[in-house]
Coordinates of C-alpha atoms in Angstrom, one line a residue:
Q169 CA -115.3 41.8 25.0
V170 CA -116.2 42.2 21.3
Q171 CA -114.3 44.9 19.5
L172 CA -112.8 46.1 16.3
V173 CA -110.1 48.8 16.3
E174 CA -108.9 50.4 13.1
S175 CA -105.6 52.2 12.6
G176 CA -103.4 53.5 9.8
G177 CA -105.4 56.4 8.3
G178 CA -104.0 59.8 7.5
L179 CA -103.4 62.4 4.8
V180 CA -101.7 61.3 1.6
Q181 CA -101.1 62.8 -1.8
P182 CA -102.8 61.5 -4.9
G183 CA -101.0 58.4 -6.2
G184 CA -99.7 57.6 -2.7
S185 CA -100.3 54.6 -0.5
L186 CA -101.7 53.8 2.9
R187 CA -102.1 50.6 4.9
L188 CA -105.1 50.2 7.2
S189 CA -105.2 47.6 9.9
C190 CA -108.1 46.3 12.0
A191 CA -107.5 44.4 15.2
A192 CA -110.4 42.2 16.2
S193 CA -111.4 40.2 19.2
R194 CA -110.6 36.6 18.6
S195 CA -114.2 35.6 19.2
I196 CA -115.5 37.6 16.2
F197 CA -112.5 37.2 13.9
S198 CA -112.0 33.4 13.8
G199 CA -113.9 31.8 11.1
N200 CA -115.8 34.9 10.0
T201 CA -115.8 37.0 6.8
M202 CA -114.2 40.4 7.4
N203 CA -115.1 43.6 5.5
W204 CA -113.8 47.1 4.9
Y205 CA -116.4 49.8 4.3
R206 CA -116.0 53.5 3.7
Q207 CA -118.2 56.5 4.0
A208 CA -117.5 59.8 2.3
P209 CA -119.1 63.1 3.4
G210 CA -122.7 63.2 2.2
K211 CA -122.7 59.7 0.8
E212 CA -123.9 56.3 2.0
R213 CA -121.5 53.8 3.5
E214 CA -120.2 51.5 0.8
L215 CA -118.5 48.1 0.8
V216 CA -114.9 48.3 -0.3
A217 CA -113.4 44.8 0.2
T218 CA -114.2 41.5 1.7
I219 CA -112.2 38.5 2.8
T220 CA -113.6 35.2 3.9
S221 CA -112.1 32.9 6.5
Y222 CA -110.5 30.9 3.8
G223 CA -108.9 33.9 2.2
S224 CA -111.2 34.5 -0.8
T225 CA -111.4 38.2 -1.6
S226 CA -113.7 40.5 -3.5
Y227 CA -113.6 44.2 -4.2
A228 CA -115.7 47.2 -5.3
D229 CA -115.2 48.0 -8.9
S230 CA -113.9 51.4 -7.9
V231 CA -110.9 50.0 -6.0
K232 CA -110.1 46.8 -8.0
G233 CA -106.4 46.6 -8.9
R234 CA -105.5 49.3 -6.4
F235 CA -106.6 47.9 -3.0
T236 CA -105.6 44.6 -1.5
I237 CA -107.3 43.1 1.6
S238 CA -105.6 40.5 3.7
R239 CA -105.9 38.8 7.0
D240 CA -103.5 37.5 9.6
N241 CA -105.3 34.7 11.5
A242 CA -102.6 34.4 14.1
K243 CA -102.9 38.1 15.0
N244 CA -106.7 38.4 14.5
T245 CA -106.1 41.3 12.1
V246 CA -107.4 42.3 8.7
N247 CA -105.5 44.8 6.6
L248 CA -106.3 47.0 3.6
Q249 CA -103.4 48.0 1.4
M250 CA -104.4 51.0 -0.6
N251 CA -102.2 52.1 -3.6
S252 CA -102.6 54.7 -6.3
L253 CA -104.9 56.6 -4.1
K254 CA -107.3 59.1 -5.6
P255 CA -109.1 62.1 -4.1
E256 CA -112.4 60.2 -4.4
D257 CA -111.0 57.6 -2.0
T258 CA -111.3 60.2 0.7
A259 CA -113.6 58.8 3.4
V260 CA -113.8 57.3 6.8
Y261 CA -112.9 53.7 6.6
Y262 CA -114.6 51.1 8.8
C263 CA -113.8 47.5 9.7
N264 CA -116.9 45.3 9.8
V265 CA -117.9 41.7 10.7
Y266 CA -121.3 40.0 11.1
Y267 CA -121.2 37.9 14.2
Y268 CA -124.5 36.4 15.0
P269 CA -126.9 38.1 15.7
R270 CA -125.5 41.5 14.7
N271 CA -123.0 43.5 12.7
Y272 CA -120.0 44.9 14.5
W273 CA -118.2 48.1 13.5
G274 CA -115.0 49.7 14.4
Q275 CA -114.8 53.4 15.3
G276 CA -113.5 54.3 11.8
T277 CA -110.2 55.8 10.5
Q278 CA -110.1 58.9 8.3
V279 CA -108.3 58.7 5.0
T280 CA -107.8 62.0 3.1
V281 CA -106.3 62.1 -0.3
S282 CA -105.3 65.6 -1.3
S283 CA -102.4 67.6 -2.7

C-alpha cells in the first residue's frame, strides 16, 4: 500500500522550533525525490523544501536558513526541521512524492505560529 503519513505539527510561539516527520511506504520512498509543501488559508499550495535520493536539497527563499530537510533512508522517513518560526509560516504542511504515474500526498499536519 502506498502512503505518506505526516506528524509533528502543533502550536508554537514566534521564534520557536518544530520538527515534522513523514513516514513513507518503501516503494515510493526509495530512490525518489521527497518534498514538503505548505498551504496557508486562502493561498495556493507552495513548495517549501526538496531532497533528492542522493541528499541534495533546495528551499523556498522564504525559509532558507531557517528550515532544514533531511531523509533517513533506513527508516523511509523525511523530516523538516523548522527553526525561527514566524507567524507567516502558519499553514498545513504536506509531504509529497512523485511516483510514476502520479503525485502522492500525505494528509497534512497543521503548524500554527502564534503568541
